[in-house]
PDB file of C-alpha atoms in Angstrom:
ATOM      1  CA  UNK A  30       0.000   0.000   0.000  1.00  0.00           C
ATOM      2  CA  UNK A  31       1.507   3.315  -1.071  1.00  0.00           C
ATOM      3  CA  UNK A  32       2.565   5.978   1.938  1.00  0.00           C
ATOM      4  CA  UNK A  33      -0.049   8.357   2.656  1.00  0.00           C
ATOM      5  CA  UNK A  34      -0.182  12.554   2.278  1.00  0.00           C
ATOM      6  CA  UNK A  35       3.367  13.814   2.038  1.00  0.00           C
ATOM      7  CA  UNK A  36       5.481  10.535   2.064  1.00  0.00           C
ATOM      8  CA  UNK A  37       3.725   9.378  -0.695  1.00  0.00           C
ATOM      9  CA  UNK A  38       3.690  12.645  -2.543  1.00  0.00           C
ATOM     10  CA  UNK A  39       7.775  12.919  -2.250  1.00  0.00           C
ATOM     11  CA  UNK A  40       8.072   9.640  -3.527  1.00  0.00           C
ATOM     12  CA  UNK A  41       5.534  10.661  -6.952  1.00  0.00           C
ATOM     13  CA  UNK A  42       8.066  13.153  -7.659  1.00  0.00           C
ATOM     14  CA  UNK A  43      11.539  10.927  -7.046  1.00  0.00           C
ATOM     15  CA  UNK A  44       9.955   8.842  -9.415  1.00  0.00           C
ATOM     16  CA  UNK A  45       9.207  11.436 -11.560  1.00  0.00           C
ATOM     17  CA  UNK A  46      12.684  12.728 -11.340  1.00  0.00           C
ATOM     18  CA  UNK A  47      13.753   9.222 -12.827  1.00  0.00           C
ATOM     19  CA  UNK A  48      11.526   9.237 -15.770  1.00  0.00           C
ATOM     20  CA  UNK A  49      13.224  12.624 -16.627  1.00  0.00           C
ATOM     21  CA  UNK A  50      16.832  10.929 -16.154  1.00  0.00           C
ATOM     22  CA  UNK A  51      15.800   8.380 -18.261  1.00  0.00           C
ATOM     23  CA  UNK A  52      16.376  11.017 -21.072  1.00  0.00           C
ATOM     24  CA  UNK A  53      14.003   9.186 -23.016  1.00  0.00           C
ATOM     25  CA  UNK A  54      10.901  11.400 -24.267  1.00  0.00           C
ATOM     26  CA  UNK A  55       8.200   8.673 -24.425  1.00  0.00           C
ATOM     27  CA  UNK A  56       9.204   7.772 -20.819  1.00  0.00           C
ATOM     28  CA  UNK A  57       8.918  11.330 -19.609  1.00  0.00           C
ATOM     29  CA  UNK A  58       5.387  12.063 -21.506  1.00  0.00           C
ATOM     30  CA  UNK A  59       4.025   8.345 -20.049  1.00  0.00           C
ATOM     31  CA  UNK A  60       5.778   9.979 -16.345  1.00  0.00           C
ATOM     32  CA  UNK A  61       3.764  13.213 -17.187  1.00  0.00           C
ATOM     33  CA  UNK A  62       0.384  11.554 -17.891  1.00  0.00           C
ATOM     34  CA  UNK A  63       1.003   9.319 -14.782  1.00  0.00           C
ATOM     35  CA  UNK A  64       2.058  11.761 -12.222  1.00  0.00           C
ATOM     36  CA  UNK A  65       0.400  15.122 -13.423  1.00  0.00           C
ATOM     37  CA  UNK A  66      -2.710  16.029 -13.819  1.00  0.00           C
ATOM     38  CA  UNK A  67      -3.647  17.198 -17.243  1.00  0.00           C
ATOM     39  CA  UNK A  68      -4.940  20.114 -16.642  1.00  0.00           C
ATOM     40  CA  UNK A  69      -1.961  21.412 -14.127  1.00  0.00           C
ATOM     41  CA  UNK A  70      -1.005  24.967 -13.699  1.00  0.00           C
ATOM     42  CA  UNK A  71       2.133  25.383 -14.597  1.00  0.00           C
ATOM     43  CA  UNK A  72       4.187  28.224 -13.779  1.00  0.00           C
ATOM     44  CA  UNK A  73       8.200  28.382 -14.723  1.00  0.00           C
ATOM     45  CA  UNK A  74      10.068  30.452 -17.318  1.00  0.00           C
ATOM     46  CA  UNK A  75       9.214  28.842 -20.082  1.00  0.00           C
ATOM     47  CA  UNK A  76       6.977  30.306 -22.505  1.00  0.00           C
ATOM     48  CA  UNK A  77       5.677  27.364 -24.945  1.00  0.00           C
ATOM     49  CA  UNK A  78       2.345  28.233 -25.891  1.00  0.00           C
ATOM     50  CA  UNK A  79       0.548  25.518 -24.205  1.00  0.00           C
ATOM     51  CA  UNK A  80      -1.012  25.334 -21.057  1.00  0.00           C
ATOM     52  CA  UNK A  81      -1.283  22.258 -18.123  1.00  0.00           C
ATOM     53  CA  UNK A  82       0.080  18.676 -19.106  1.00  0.00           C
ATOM     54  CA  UNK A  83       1.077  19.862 -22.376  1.00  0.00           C
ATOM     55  CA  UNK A  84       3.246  22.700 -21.636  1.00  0.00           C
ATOM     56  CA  UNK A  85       5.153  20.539 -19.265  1.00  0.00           C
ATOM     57  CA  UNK A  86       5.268  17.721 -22.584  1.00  0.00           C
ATOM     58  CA  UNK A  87       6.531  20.534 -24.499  1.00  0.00           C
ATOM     59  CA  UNK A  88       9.114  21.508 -22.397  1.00  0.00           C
ATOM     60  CA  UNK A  89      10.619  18.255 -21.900  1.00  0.00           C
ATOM     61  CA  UNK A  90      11.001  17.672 -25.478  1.00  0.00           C
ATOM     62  CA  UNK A  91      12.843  20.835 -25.918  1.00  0.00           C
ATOM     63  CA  UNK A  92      15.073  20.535 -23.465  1.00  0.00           C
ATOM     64  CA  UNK A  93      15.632  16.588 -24.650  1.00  0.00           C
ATOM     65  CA  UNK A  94      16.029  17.396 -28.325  1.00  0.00           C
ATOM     66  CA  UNK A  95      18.481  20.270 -26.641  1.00  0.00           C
ATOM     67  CA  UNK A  96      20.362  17.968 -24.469  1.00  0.00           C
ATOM     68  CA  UNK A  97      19.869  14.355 -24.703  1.00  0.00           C
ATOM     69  CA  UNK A  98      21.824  13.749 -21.443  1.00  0.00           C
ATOM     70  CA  UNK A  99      20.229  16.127 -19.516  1.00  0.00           C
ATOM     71  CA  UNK A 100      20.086  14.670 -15.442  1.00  0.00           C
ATOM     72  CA  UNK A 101      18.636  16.743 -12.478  1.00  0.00           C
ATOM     73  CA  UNK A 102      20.074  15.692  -9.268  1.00  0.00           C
ATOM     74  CA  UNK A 103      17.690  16.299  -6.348  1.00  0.00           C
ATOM     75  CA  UNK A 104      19.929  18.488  -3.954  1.00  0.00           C
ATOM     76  CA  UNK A 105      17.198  18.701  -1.351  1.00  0.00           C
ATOM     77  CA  UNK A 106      13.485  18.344  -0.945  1.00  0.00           C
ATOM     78  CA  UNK A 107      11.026  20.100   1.720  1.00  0.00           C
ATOM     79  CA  UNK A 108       7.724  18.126   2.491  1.00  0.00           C
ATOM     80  CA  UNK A 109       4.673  20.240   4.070  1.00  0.00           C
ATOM     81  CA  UNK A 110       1.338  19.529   3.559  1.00  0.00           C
ATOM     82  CA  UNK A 111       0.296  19.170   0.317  1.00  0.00           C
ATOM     83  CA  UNK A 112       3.462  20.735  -1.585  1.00  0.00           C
ATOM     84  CA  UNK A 113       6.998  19.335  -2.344  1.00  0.00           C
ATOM     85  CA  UNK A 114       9.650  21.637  -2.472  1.00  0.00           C
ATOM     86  CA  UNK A 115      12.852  20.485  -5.282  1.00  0.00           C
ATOM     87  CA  UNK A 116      16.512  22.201  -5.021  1.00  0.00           C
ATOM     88  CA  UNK A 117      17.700  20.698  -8.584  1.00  0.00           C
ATOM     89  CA  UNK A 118      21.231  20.890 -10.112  1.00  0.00           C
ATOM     90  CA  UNK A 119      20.440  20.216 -13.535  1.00  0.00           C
ATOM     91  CA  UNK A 120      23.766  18.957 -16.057  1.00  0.00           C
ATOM     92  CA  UNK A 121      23.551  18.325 -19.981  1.00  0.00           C
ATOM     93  CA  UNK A 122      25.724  18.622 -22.819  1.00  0.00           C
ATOM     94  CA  UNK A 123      24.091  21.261 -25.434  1.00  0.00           C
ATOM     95  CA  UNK A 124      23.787  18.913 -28.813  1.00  0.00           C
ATOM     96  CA  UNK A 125      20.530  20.672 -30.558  1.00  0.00           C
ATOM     97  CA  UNK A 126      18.993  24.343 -30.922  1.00  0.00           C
ATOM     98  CA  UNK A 127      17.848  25.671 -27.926  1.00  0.00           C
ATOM     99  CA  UNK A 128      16.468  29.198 -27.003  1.00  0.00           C
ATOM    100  CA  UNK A 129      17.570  29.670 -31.019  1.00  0.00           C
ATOM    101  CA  UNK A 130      21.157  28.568 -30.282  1.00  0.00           C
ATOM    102  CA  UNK A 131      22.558  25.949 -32.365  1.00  0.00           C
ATOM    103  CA  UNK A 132      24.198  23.566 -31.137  1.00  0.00           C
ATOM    104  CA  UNK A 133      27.602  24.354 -29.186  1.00  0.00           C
ATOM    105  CA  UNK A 134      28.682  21.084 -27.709  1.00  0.00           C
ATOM    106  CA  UNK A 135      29.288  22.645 -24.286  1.00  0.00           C
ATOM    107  CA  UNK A 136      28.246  21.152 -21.047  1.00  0.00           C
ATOM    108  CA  UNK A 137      25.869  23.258 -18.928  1.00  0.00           C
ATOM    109  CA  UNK A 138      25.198  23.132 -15.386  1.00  0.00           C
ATOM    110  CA  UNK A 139      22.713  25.450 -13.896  1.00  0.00           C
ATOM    111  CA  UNK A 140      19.958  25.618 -10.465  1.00  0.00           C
ATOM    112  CA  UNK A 141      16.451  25.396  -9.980  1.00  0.00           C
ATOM    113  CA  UNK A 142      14.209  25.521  -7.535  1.00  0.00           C
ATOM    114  CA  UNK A 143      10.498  24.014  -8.052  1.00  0.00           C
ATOM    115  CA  UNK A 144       7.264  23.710  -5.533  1.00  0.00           C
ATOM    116  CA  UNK A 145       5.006  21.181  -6.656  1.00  0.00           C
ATOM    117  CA  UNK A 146       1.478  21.317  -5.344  1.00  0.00           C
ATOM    118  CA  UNK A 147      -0.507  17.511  -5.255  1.00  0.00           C
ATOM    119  CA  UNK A 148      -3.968  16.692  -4.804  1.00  0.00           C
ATOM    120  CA  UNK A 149      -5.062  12.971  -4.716  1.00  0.00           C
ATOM    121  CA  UNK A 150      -1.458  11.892  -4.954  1.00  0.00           C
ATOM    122  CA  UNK A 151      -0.830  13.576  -9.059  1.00  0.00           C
ATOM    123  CA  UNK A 152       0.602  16.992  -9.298  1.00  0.00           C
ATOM    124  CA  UNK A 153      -1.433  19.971 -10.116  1.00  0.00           C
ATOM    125  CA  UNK A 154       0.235  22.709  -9.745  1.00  0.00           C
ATOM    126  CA  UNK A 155       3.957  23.822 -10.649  1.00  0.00           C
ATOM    127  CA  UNK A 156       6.054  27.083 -10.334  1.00  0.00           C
ATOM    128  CA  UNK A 157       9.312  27.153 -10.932  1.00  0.00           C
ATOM    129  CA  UNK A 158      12.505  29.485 -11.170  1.00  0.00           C
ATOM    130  CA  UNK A 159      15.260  28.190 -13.207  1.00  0.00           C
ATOM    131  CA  UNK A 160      19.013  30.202 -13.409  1.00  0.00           C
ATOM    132  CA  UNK A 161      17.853  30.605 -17.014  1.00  0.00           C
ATOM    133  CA  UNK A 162      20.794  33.265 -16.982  1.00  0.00           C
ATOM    134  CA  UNK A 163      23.317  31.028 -15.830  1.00  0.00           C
ATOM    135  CA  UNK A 164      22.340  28.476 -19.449  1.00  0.00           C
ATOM    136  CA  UNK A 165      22.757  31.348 -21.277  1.00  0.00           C
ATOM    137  CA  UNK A 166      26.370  32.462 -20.103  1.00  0.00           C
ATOM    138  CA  UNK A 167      27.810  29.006 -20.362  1.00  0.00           C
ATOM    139  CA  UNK A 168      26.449  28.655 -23.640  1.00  0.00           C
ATOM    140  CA  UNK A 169      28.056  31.463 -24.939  1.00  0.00           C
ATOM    141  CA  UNK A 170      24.907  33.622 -25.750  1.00  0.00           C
ATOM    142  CA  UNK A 171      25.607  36.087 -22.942  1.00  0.00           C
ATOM    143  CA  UNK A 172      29.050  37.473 -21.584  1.00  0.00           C
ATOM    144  CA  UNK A 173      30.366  35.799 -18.741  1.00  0.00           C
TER     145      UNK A 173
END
């Protein structure tokens, strides 16, 4: 029987987190339909013209097609109630366009910090802030 409340809602999202690592798309959309519900709010920096489940899809296969070994390592997680707080340090070598960069071949490694709000045990609600800035600069689009 699967923990209840908060235990069980940490553990949706570490297995979430290995879907993503998997850095396989169809495994992170079947993670997405699983784990989120489809009509989520999602709130991060990333404008991609859909809204709920299918922004999230959409952003996943950017950043996939951008760099195919992306990983995010959990750094730390905060459990309260009904939200689940992720410190991320996200790695990933920059093989495709991204943000309307081609490809560069350099590695990236930036932070982010997400609170993920769950009802029923799925996630339903997402804001994020990602060191967009930081992507940027080590790509080369940005000085230093």
């Amino acid at each position: 029987m699967p923990a209840a409340g908060p235990a069980r809602n940490t553990a949706t999202l570490n297995r979430f987190h290995s879907a993503v690592n998997s850095g396989d798309p169809g495994t992170v959309s079947k993670a997405i339909d699983e784990f989120v519900a489809p009509d989520v709010l999602f709130d991060a920096p990333v404008p991609m013209g859909a809204t709920g489940a299918e922004a999230l899809k959409r952003v996943w296969e950017v950043l996939l097609r951008a760099f195919p070994d992306i990983h995010v390592v959990v750094e730390e997680t905060i459990t309260e109630g009904d939200k689940v707080v992720s410190r991320n340090t996200v790695t990933g070598t920059h093989r495709g366009e991204y943000r309307g960069l081609p490809p560069t071949g350099k590695t990236v490694t930036y932070s982010e910090i997400f609170i993920f709000r769950f009802t029923d045990g799925r996630i339903t609600e997402v804001r994020g802030v990602v060191d967009v800035l930081a992507q940027l600069r080590q790509l080369g689009a940005l000085p230093a």
